[in-house]
Amino acid sequence: IYQLKILNIPKALVFDYLNAGASRNRSIVARANQLKIPTFCVPHGILIYSNKYITRNRDLVVDSGGLFFDHYLGGGLVSDYLKWRGIPPKRITEVGSLRFCPEWREIRQRSIFPRNAPKVIRKTGSCTVNIVFFLHQLVYNTDPEKLKVAIKCLTEVEGIQVRIKPHTRGMKIPELVELLKSSKNIKIVPNIESADLIEWCDVAISTGSSIILDALLAGKIFLYPDFIDSNRIFFQKNNACWTVSTAQEFRRAVESLVKDKTKIPYSLTDQVELLNRL
């Protein structure tokens, strides 16, 4: 941007990081302001948390030093998240998510993701229900011990096959690996495409990762173990997921799915409405 000739100046600059004043952004955004090049901040996912403090951090002010992007774009229900972090409301615009628009989802499914799921996720004859547990990073107010309890519950239920997908930005989960060493029905699968896992499963479990939206758009059951972390999600308060508040409820919910996976205690109509708002 420093050496561009006047005719080659870009019409816009797009960032996926919230803080315009961070060292990796500041000089670029300041120069863009001088050249009157509009700057846009877009999210790499969609926030499904509804509470204010989604990590252990209680200082939400973005340290921009007075420097902001021109436009902060996001899916619906994103405004509070940005305002709580000090973004001026006049710079915030809620728009539809490019990641989840029908045209892009079709391209993504058809020509980007490899469609050669390994045999490790194929159905086995004795299993009634296939479950994928999409882990979210532990920094999001997750209790590691309660996560282990939830996983142990899954090892005790007959008639299910479970695949655990660590978060794609990396997770250290040696204790879970140790816990599952002798389990025949549960495998940790960091290298299998989430899209393939979603296609394979009947039920998706998650506490906060936006990958759950892909699962819901594919018509999968959403089981939400509320006891694992201290966060809340929009689906929970809108009757749009199967919320379980204890390990015992979690196990009973899975057992009931083995008996009849057509019975769910939440509204698909409410879920669709919420998806549209997100």
Coordinates of C-alpha atoms in Angstrom, one line a residue:
I1 CA 0.0 0.0 0.0
Y2 CA 3.0 2.3 0.6
Q3 CA 4.3 1.9 -3.0
L4 CA 1.1 1.7 -5.0
K5 CA 0.8 4.1 -7.9
I6 CA -2.3 6.2 -7.8
L7 CA -4.1 4.2 -10.6
N8 CA -3.5 0.9 -8.7
I9 CA -5.0 1.9 -5.4
P10 CA -7.4 -0.8 -4.2
K11 CA -11.1 0.1 -3.8
A12 CA -11.3 -1.5 -0.4
L13 CA -9.2 -3.4 2.2
V14 CA -10.8 -6.3 4.1
F15 CA -9.6 -7.7 7.5
D16 CA -10.8 -10.6 9.6
Y17 CA -9.3 -9.3 12.9
L18 CA -11.4 -7.1 15.2
N19 CA -8.7 -4.7 16.3
A20 CA -7.7 -2.1 13.8
G21 CA -5.1 -0.7 16.2
A22 CA -3.2 -3.9 16.6
S23 CA 0.5 -3.8 15.4
R24 CA -0.3 -6.0 12.4
N25 CA -3.0 -3.6 11.3
R26 CA -2.3 -0.1 12.5
S27 CA 0.1 1.2 9.9
I28 CA -2.1 -0.3 7.0
V29 CA -5.3 1.1 8.4
A30 CA -3.8 4.5 9.1
R31 CA -2.4 4.7 5.5
A32 CA -5.8 3.6 4.1
N33 CA -7.5 6.4 6.0
Q34 CA -5.1 8.9 4.4
L35 CA -5.8 7.5 0.9
K36 CA -9.5 7.4 1.7
I37 CA -9.6 3.6 1.0
P38 CA -12.5 2.1 2.9
T39 CA -11.7 -0.7 5.4
F40 CA -14.0 -3.6 6.3
C41 CA -13.8 -6.0 9.2
V42 CA -15.6 -9.3 8.5
P43 CA -15.9 -12.3 10.8
H44 CA -14.4 -15.7 9.9
G45 CA -17.4 -17.4 11.5
I46 CA -20.7 -16.6 13.2
L47 CA -20.9 -16.0 16.9
I48 CA -23.6 -18.2 18.5
Y49 CA -22.8 -17.2 22.1
S50 CA -25.4 -14.8 23.7
N51 CA -23.5 -13.9 26.9
K52 CA -21.1 -11.0 27.3
Y53 CA -17.9 -12.7 28.6
I54 CA -17.4 -15.7 26.3
T55 CA -13.8 -16.3 27.6
R56 CA -12.1 -15.8 30.9
N57 CA -11.2 -12.3 29.9
R58 CA -13.2 -9.6 31.6
D59 CA -11.6 -6.7 29.8
L60 CA -13.6 -6.4 26.6
V61 CA -12.3 -3.1 25.3
V62 CA -10.5 -3.4 22.0
D63 CA -7.3 -1.4 22.3
S64 CA -7.5 0.5 19.1
G65 CA -6.1 3.7 20.4
G66 CA -8.9 5.5 18.6
L67 CA -8.3 3.7 15.3
F68 CA -11.2 1.7 13.9
F69 CA -12.1 0.1 10.6
D70 CA -14.8 2.0 8.6
H71 CA -17.2 -0.9 8.6
Y72 CA -17.7 -3.9 10.9
L73 CA -19.9 -6.5 9.1
G74 CA -21.5 -9.6 10.6
G75 CA -24.4 -11.9 10.7
G76 CA -27.5 -11.0 12.7
L77 CA -27.3 -10.7 16.5
V78 CA -23.6 -9.6 16.3
S79 CA -24.1 -6.0 17.4
D80 CA -23.9 -6.5 21.1
Y81 CA -20.7 -8.4 20.8
L82 CA -19.1 -5.5 19.0
K83 CA -20.6 -2.8 21.2
W84 CA -19.4 -4.5 24.3
R85 CA -15.9 -4.4 22.9
G86 CA -16.0 -0.7 22.3
I87 CA -16.8 -0.6 18.5
P88 CA -18.8 2.6 17.7
P89 CA -22.4 1.5 16.8
K90 CA -22.4 3.7 13.7
R91 CA -19.7 1.5 12.2
I92 CA -21.6 -1.8 12.7
T93 CA -23.8 -3.3 10.0
E94 CA -25.5 -6.6 10.3
V95 CA -25.7 -8.4 7.0
G96 CA -26.2 -11.9 5.7
S97 CA -23.3 -14.3 6.2
L98 CA -21.3 -15.0 3.0
R99 CA -20.1 -18.3 4.5
F100 CA -23.7 -19.6 4.8
C101 CA -25.4 -18.2 1.8
P102 CA -26.9 -20.9 -0.5
E103 CA -24.7 -20.0 -3.5
W104 CA -21.4 -20.3 -1.6
R105 CA -22.5 -23.5 0.3
E106 CA -23.2 -25.2 -3.1
I107 CA -19.8 -24.2 -4.4
R108 CA -18.1 -25.3 -1.2
Q109 CA -19.8 -28.7 -1.2
R110 CA -19.3 -29.4 -4.9
S111 CA -15.8 -28.3 -5.6
I112 CA -13.8 -27.5 -2.5
F113 CA -14.2 -30.2 0.1
P114 CA -12.8 -33.6 -0.8
R115 CA -15.6 -36.1 -0.9
N116 CA -13.7 -39.2 0.1
A117 CA -14.4 -39.7 3.7
P118 CA -12.2 -42.5 5.2
K119 CA -13.7 -45.8 6.2
V120 CA -13.1 -44.9 9.8
I121 CA -16.4 -42.9 9.8
R122 CA -18.5 -45.5 8.0
K123 CA -21.5 -46.9 9.8
T124 CA -21.1 -50.2 11.6
G125 CA -23.9 -52.8 11.8
S126 CA -24.4 -52.7 15.5
C127 CA -24.7 -48.9 15.8
T128 CA -28.1 -47.1 15.8
V129 CA -26.9 -43.5 16.1
N130 CA -23.8 -41.8 14.7
I131 CA -22.7 -38.8 16.8
V132 CA -20.1 -36.1 16.1
F133 CA -18.7 -34.1 19.0
F134 CA -17.3 -30.8 17.7
L135 CA -15.0 -29.5 20.4
H136 CA -14.5 -25.8 21.0
Q137 CA -11.3 -24.4 22.4
L138 CA -11.1 -24.7 26.2
V139 CA -10.5 -20.9 26.6
Y140 CA -14.2 -20.4 26.0
N141 CA -15.1 -20.9 29.6
T142 CA -14.9 -24.7 29.3
D143 CA -14.4 -26.9 32.3
P144 CA -12.0 -29.7 31.2
E145 CA -13.1 -32.0 33.9
K146 CA -16.8 -31.7 33.0
L147 CA -15.8 -32.3 29.3
K148 CA -14.1 -35.5 30.4
V149 CA -17.3 -36.5 32.3
A150 CA -19.4 -35.9 29.2
I151 CA -17.0 -38.0 27.0
K152 CA -17.1 -40.8 29.6
C153 CA -20.9 -40.8 29.5
L154 CA -20.6 -41.5 25.7
T155 CA -18.3 -44.5 26.4
E156 CA -21.0 -46.1 28.5
V157 CA -23.9 -46.0 26.1
E158 CA -24.5 -48.9 23.8
G159 CA -25.7 -48.6 20.2
I160 CA -23.8 -45.4 19.3
Q161 CA -20.7 -44.6 17.2
V162 CA -18.9 -41.3 18.1
R163 CA -16.3 -39.2 16.4
I164 CA -14.7 -36.4 18.2
K165 CA -13.3 -33.5 16.1
P166 CA -10.9 -31.2 17.9
H167 CA -11.1 -27.5 17.1
T168 CA -9.5 -26.8 13.8
R169 CA -7.3 -24.0 15.2
G170 CA -5.6 -26.7 17.3
M171 CA -6.2 -28.3 20.7
K172 CA -4.1 -30.2 23.2
I173 CA -6.3 -33.0 24.5
P174 CA -3.9 -35.7 25.9
E175 CA -6.3 -36.6 28.7
L176 CA -9.1 -37.3 26.3
V177 CA -6.8 -39.5 24.2
E178 CA -5.9 -41.4 27.4
L179 CA -9.5 -41.7 28.4
L180 CA -10.5 -43.2 25.0
K181 CA -7.7 -45.7 24.6
S182 CA -9.9 -48.7 25.3
S183 CA -13.1 -47.4 23.7
K184 CA -14.3 -49.2 20.7
N185 CA -17.1 -46.8 19.7
I186 CA -15.4 -43.5 20.1
K187 CA -12.5 -42.1 18.0
I188 CA -10.7 -38.7 17.9
V189 CA -10.5 -37.6 14.2
P190 CA -8.6 -34.4 13.8
N191 CA -7.8 -34.9 10.1
I192 CA -11.3 -35.8 8.8
E193 CA -13.2 -33.0 7.1
S194 CA -16.0 -31.6 9.2
A195 CA -18.2 -31.6 6.1
D196 CA -17.7 -35.4 5.8
L197 CA -18.4 -35.9 9.5
I198 CA -21.6 -33.9 9.2
E199 CA -22.7 -35.9 6.3
W200 CA -22.1 -39.1 8.3
C201 CA -23.7 -38.2 11.6
D202 CA -27.2 -38.2 12.9
V203 CA -26.4 -36.0 15.9
A204 CA -24.0 -33.1 16.3
I205 CA -22.8 -32.0 19.8
S206 CA -21.1 -28.7 20.4
T207 CA -20.9 -25.9 23.0
G208 CA -20.0 -22.9 20.8
S209 CA -18.3 -23.6 17.5
S210 CA -20.0 -22.1 14.5
I211 CA -19.5 -25.5 12.7
I212 CA -22.8 -26.5 14.3
L213 CA -24.6 -24.2 11.9
D214 CA -23.4 -26.4 9.0
A215 CA -24.8 -29.4 10.8
L216 CA -28.2 -27.7 11.4
L217 CA -28.4 -26.7 7.7
A218 CA -27.9 -30.3 6.9
G219 CA -30.8 -31.3 9.2
K220 CA -28.8 -32.9 12.0
I221 CA -30.0 -33.1 15.6
F222 CA -28.3 -30.6 17.9
L223 CA -27.5 -31.8 21.4
Y224 CA -26.1 -29.0 23.6
P225 CA -24.3 -30.0 26.9
D226 CA -24.8 -26.8 28.8
F227 CA -23.0 -28.1 31.9
I228 CA -19.6 -28.3 30.2
D229 CA -19.0 -24.5 30.1
S230 CA -20.4 -21.3 31.7
N231 CA -21.4 -19.7 28.4
R232 CA -24.9 -19.5 26.9
I233 CA -25.9 -19.7 23.2
F234 CA -28.8 -18.2 21.3
F235 CA -30.2 -21.6 20.5
Q236 CA -30.6 -22.4 24.1
K237 CA -32.9 -19.5 25.0
N238 CA -34.8 -19.8 21.7
N239 CA -35.9 -23.5 22.1
A240 CA -33.8 -24.3 19.1
C241 CA -31.6 -27.1 20.5
W242 CA -31.7 -30.0 22.9
T243 CA -30.2 -28.6 26.0
V244 CA -29.0 -30.9 28.8
S245 CA -27.9 -29.4 32.1
T246 CA -26.2 -32.4 33.8
A247 CA -24.1 -35.4 32.8
Q248 CA -27.1 -37.6 33.8
E249 CA -29.4 -35.7 31.5
F250 CA -26.8 -35.9 28.8
R251 CA -26.6 -39.7 29.0
R252 CA -30.3 -40.1 29.1
A253 CA -30.7 -37.9 26.0
V254 CA -28.2 -40.1 24.1
E255 CA -29.9 -43.3 25.3
S256 CA -33.3 -41.9 24.2
L257 CA -31.9 -41.2 20.7
V258 CA -30.8 -44.8 20.5
K259 CA -34.4 -45.9 21.1
D260 CA -35.9 -43.3 18.8
K261 CA -33.9 -40.6 17.0
T262 CA -37.1 -38.9 15.6
K263 CA -38.1 -37.6 19.0
I264 CA -36.5 -34.2 19.9
P265 CA -37.6 -31.8 22.6
Y266 CA -37.1 -28.6 20.7
S267 CA -38.8 -26.8 17.8
L268 CA -37.4 -27.1 14.3
T269 CA -39.6 -24.1 13.4
D270 CA -37.9 -22.0 16.1
Q271 CA -34.5 -23.3 15.0
V272 CA -35.1 -22.2 11.4
E273 CA -36.2 -18.8 12.5
L274 CA -33.1 -18.3 14.6
L275 CA -30.8 -19.5 11.8
N276 CA -32.3 -16.9 9.6
R277 CA -31.7 -14.2 12.2
L278 CA -28.1 -15.3 12.7

